Coordinates of C-alpha atoms in Angstrom, one line a residue:
M232 CA 0.1 -0.4 -0.3
G233 CA 1.1 3.5 -1.2
E234 CA 2.0 6.4 1.0
G235 CA -1.2 7.9 -0.4
D236 CA -3.5 4.5 0.3
A237 CA -2.5 4.6 3.1
L238 CA -3.6 8.0 4.4
F239 CA -6.7 7.9 2.7
A240 CA -7.1 4.3 4.9
R241 CA -6.8 6.0 7.5
F242 CA -8.2 9.9 6.9
G243 CA -10.2 9.7 3.3
R244 CA -13.8 10.5 2.2
T245 CA -15.4 10.1 -1.0
F246 CA -18.1 12.9 -2.4
E247 CA -20.1 12.7 -5.5
P248 CA -20.9 15.9 -8.4
G249 CA -23.0 18.3 -7.0
E250 CA -22.6 17.3 -3.3
V251 CA -21.9 20.2 -0.7
L252 CA -19.0 19.3 1.7
F253 CA -19.2 22.7 3.6
R254 CA -21.5 25.8 3.4
E255 CA -20.3 29.5 4.1
D256 CA -20.7 30.7 7.2
E257 CA -20.7 27.1 8.8
P258 CA -18.8 26.7 12.3
G259 CA -15.5 24.2 10.7
N260 CA -13.3 22.1 12.3
T261 CA -11.5 20.4 9.3
M262 CA -9.2 20.6 6.5
F263 CA -9.2 18.7 2.9
V264 CA -6.9 17.3 0.9
I265 CA -8.0 16.6 -2.7
Q266 CA -6.5 13.0 -4.1
Q267 CA -8.5 13.1 -7.3
G268 CA -11.3 15.2 -8.4
Q269 CA -11.9 19.0 -8.7
V270 CA -13.7 21.4 -6.1
R271 CA -15.6 24.4 -6.8
I272 CA -14.9 27.0 -3.8
T273 CA -18.2 29.6 -4.0
K274 CA -18.8 33.2 -2.1
A275 CA -22.4 34.9 -2.3
T276 CA -22.0 38.1 -3.1
R277 CA -24.7 41.1 -3.6
D278 CA -24.6 40.4 -7.1
G279 CA -24.9 36.5 -6.6
T280 CA -22.6 33.6 -6.1
K281 CA -19.1 34.2 -7.4
T282 CA -16.9 31.7 -8.3
L283 CA -13.4 32.0 -6.3
A284 CA -11.7 28.6 -7.9
I285 CA -11.3 25.6 -9.4
L286 CA -9.2 23.1 -7.7
G287 CA -7.6 20.0 -8.5
P288 CA -5.3 16.9 -6.9
G289 CA -2.6 18.0 -4.3
E290 CA -4.7 20.9 -3.1
F291 CA -6.4 21.5 0.4
F292 CA -8.7 24.1 0.9
G293 CA -11.0 24.8 4.2
E294 CA -7.7 25.2 6.4
M295 CA -8.8 28.7 7.6
A296 CA -11.6 27.6 9.8
I297 CA -9.3 25.5 11.5
L298 CA -6.3 28.3 12.1
N299 CA -8.2 31.7 12.3
S300 CA -11.6 29.3 14.4
K301 CA -14.0 31.5 12.7
P302 CA -16.8 30.2 10.1
R303 CA -16.6 29.0 6.7
N304 CA -15.8 31.8 4.6
A305 CA -17.0 29.8 1.0
T306 CA -18.8 27.5 0.2
A307 CA -17.1 23.9 -0.8
E308 CA -18.8 21.8 -4.0
A309 CA -17.9 18.3 -5.7
L310 CA -17.9 19.3 -9.7
S311 CA -16.8 15.4 -10.2
P312 CA -16.6 12.3 -8.6
L313 CA -13.9 13.5 -5.5
R314 CA -11.2 11.6 -2.9
C315 CA -10.1 14.0 -0.5
L316 CA -8.3 13.4 3.2
V317 CA -10.2 15.2 5.6
I318 CA -7.7 16.5 9.0
D319 CA -9.5 17.7 11.8
A320 CA -7.4 20.3 13.8
R321 CA -6.1 18.2 16.4
T322 CA -4.4 16.4 13.1
F323 CA -4.0 19.1 11.5
G324 CA -1.5 20.7 14.6
Q325 CA 0.2 17.4 15.1
M326 CA 1.1 17.3 11.9
V327 CA 2.7 20.6 11.3
V328 CA 4.8 20.7 14.8
S329 CA 5.5 16.6 14.1
N330 CA 6.5 17.5 10.3
A331 CA 8.5 20.2 8.7
E332 CA 8.2 19.8 5.3
I333 CA 4.1 19.9 5.9
A334 CA 4.4 23.2 7.9
V335 CA 6.9 24.7 4.5
R336 CA 4.6 22.9 2.6
M337 CA 1.5 24.9 3.7
I338 CA 3.2 28.3 3.8
T339 CA 4.2 27.7 0.2
K340 CA 0.7 26.8 -1.4
L341 CA -1.0 29.5 1.0
A342 CA 1.8 31.9 -0.5
R343 CA 0.7 30.7 -4.0
R344 CA -3.5 30.9 -2.8
L345 CA -2.7 34.6 -2.4
D346 CA -0.7 35.0 -5.9
S347 CA -3.7 33.5 -7.4
A348 CA -6.2 35.9 -5.1
N349 CA -4.5 38.9 -6.5
A350 CA -3.8 37.4 -10.1
L351 CA -8.2 37.2 -10.1
I352 CA -8.4 41.0 -8.4
E353 CA -6.4 41.9 -11.8
V354 CA -8.8 40.4 -13.8
L355 CA -11.4 41.3 -12.8
M356 CA -10.2 45.4 -13.0
H357 CA -10.3 45.0 -16.6
R358 CA -13.5 46.0 -18.5
D359 CA -12.6 44.8 -21.8
P360 CA -14.2 40.9 -21.8
K361 CA -11.4 39.8 -24.4
A362 CA -9.1 40.5 -21.5
R363 CA -11.1 38.9 -18.5
V364 CA -11.3 35.6 -20.6
I365 CA -7.7 35.5 -21.8
L366 CA -6.8 36.8 -18.5
G367 CA -9.3 34.2 -16.7
L368 CA -8.3 31.0 -19.1
S369 CA -3.7 32.2 -18.2
R370 CA -4.8 31.6 -15.0
Q371 CA -6.4 28.4 -14.4
A372 CA -3.6 27.0 -17.0
E373 CA -1.4 28.0 -14.4
M374 CA -3.4 26.7 -11.4
I375 CA -5.0 23.2 -12.9
G376 CA -3.6 23.0 -15.8
E377 CA -2.7 19.3 -17.0
E378 CA 0.2 19.6 -19.6
R379 CA -0.2 16.9 -22.7
D380 CA 1.7 15.0 -24.8
D381 CA 1.3 17.6 -27.5
G382 CA 2.5 20.3 -25.5
S383 CA -0.6 21.8 -25.1
V384 CA -2.6 22.5 -21.8
W385 CA -5.4 21.4 -21.0
V386 CA -7.8 23.3 -18.5
P387 CA -10.6 21.9 -17.4
I388 CA -12.7 24.3 -16.4
T389 CA -16.2 24.9 -18.3
R390 CA -17.6 28.3 -20.0
T391 CA -19.5 28.3 -17.2
D392 CA -17.7 28.1 -14.6
L393 CA -15.0 30.3 -16.5
A394 CA -17.3 33.2 -17.0
A395 CA -18.9 33.2 -12.8
E396 CA -15.1 33.4 -12.0
I397 CA -14.4 36.3 -14.3
G398 CA -17.4 38.2 -13.9
L399 CA -18.9 37.7 -17.6
S400 CA -22.5 36.4 -18.5
E401 CA -22.0 33.1 -20.6
E402 CA -22.6 34.6 -24.1
E403 CA -19.8 37.7 -23.1
T404 CA -16.9 34.6 -22.2
E405 CA -18.6 32.5 -25.9
D406 CA -18.0 35.4 -27.8
V407 CA -14.7 35.8 -27.1
L408 CA -13.4 32.2 -26.7
V409 CA -15.5 31.5 -30.2
R410 CA -12.4 34.3 -31.9
L411 CA -10.0 32.6 -29.1
R412 CA -10.9 28.8 -31.4
R413 CA -10.8 30.9 -34.8
L414 CA -7.1 32.0 -34.5
R415 CA -6.8 28.2 -33.2
I416 CA -5.2 29.7 -29.8
V417 CA -7.9 27.6 -27.7
E418 CA -10.3 24.3 -29.1
G419 CA -12.9 23.0 -26.7
G420 CA -15.1 24.3 -24.4
D421 CA -17.9 21.6 -23.2
D422 CA -16.0 19.8 -20.1
G423 CA -12.8 22.4 -20.2
F424 CA -10.0 23.9 -22.3
A425 CA -6.8 22.9 -24.6
V426 CA -4.7 25.9 -24.7
G427 CA -2.3 25.2 -27.7
D428 CA -0.3 27.5 -26.3
V429 CA 0.2 29.6 -23.3
Q430 CA 2.4 31.9 -24.4
R431 CA 0.7 32.7 -27.3
L432 CA -2.7 33.6 -25.2
Q433 CA -0.8 36.1 -23.3
E434 CA 0.8 37.4 -26.3
F435 CA -3.0 37.3 -28.5
L436 CA -3.3 39.7 -25.0
E437 CA -0.4 42.2 -25.6
F438 CA -1.5 42.7 -29.0
L439 CA -5.2 43.5 -28.1
E440 CA -4.1 46.0 -25.6
M441 CA -1.6 47.4 -28.0
R442 CA -4.2 47.9 -30.8
E443 CA -6.5 49.4 -28.2
R444 CA -3.9 51.9 -26.8
F445 CA -3.3 53.7 -30.3
G446 CA -6.8 53.6 -31.0
D447 CA -7.7 50.3 -33.3
G448 CA -9.4 48.2 -31.4
A449 CA -10.0 45.2 -31.7

């Protein structure tokens, strides 16, 4: 039995797609580590439910309820068949104290999460839908992208979830995606996107910004 299987035997739980692991404002004393599947993290706002992140294998969530003893600040929902380690506050404390590597990994991931939050703020500051879609795809490619044998990056996020995360309607998001598909920068859209070259995606955004700057809007 591998280390992952041994941990799952002790702390593991499975969840079905659509199952809510916890809801915003609920008390909580456990955190979750994803072994398989995806989780959507959402938060209620004045404008409706906002998608904060789509998390995949190796990511953890729910730790803030342990660290600050406050209610959950978001809702977590399984997007696919999910295998998680569910770790309570006492076990988490023992792990951090007894294993320096776990503590370092926790700090590193929290720092990455802060960077990701800052990147999302940057996305939402753009008024141009094209910039939001491109930056949103780039952010997700960096967070949960899976490199394929052909060099492309598979981003397992639906158009609906992408639109919710970047604050656009599905129609606005699809309009931009149609153009990206036409240029063969992006393919797919039903259950995810294949980005042929993330660098080319960034270069296309720079091209659009240059045209807008010089009065030749795209």
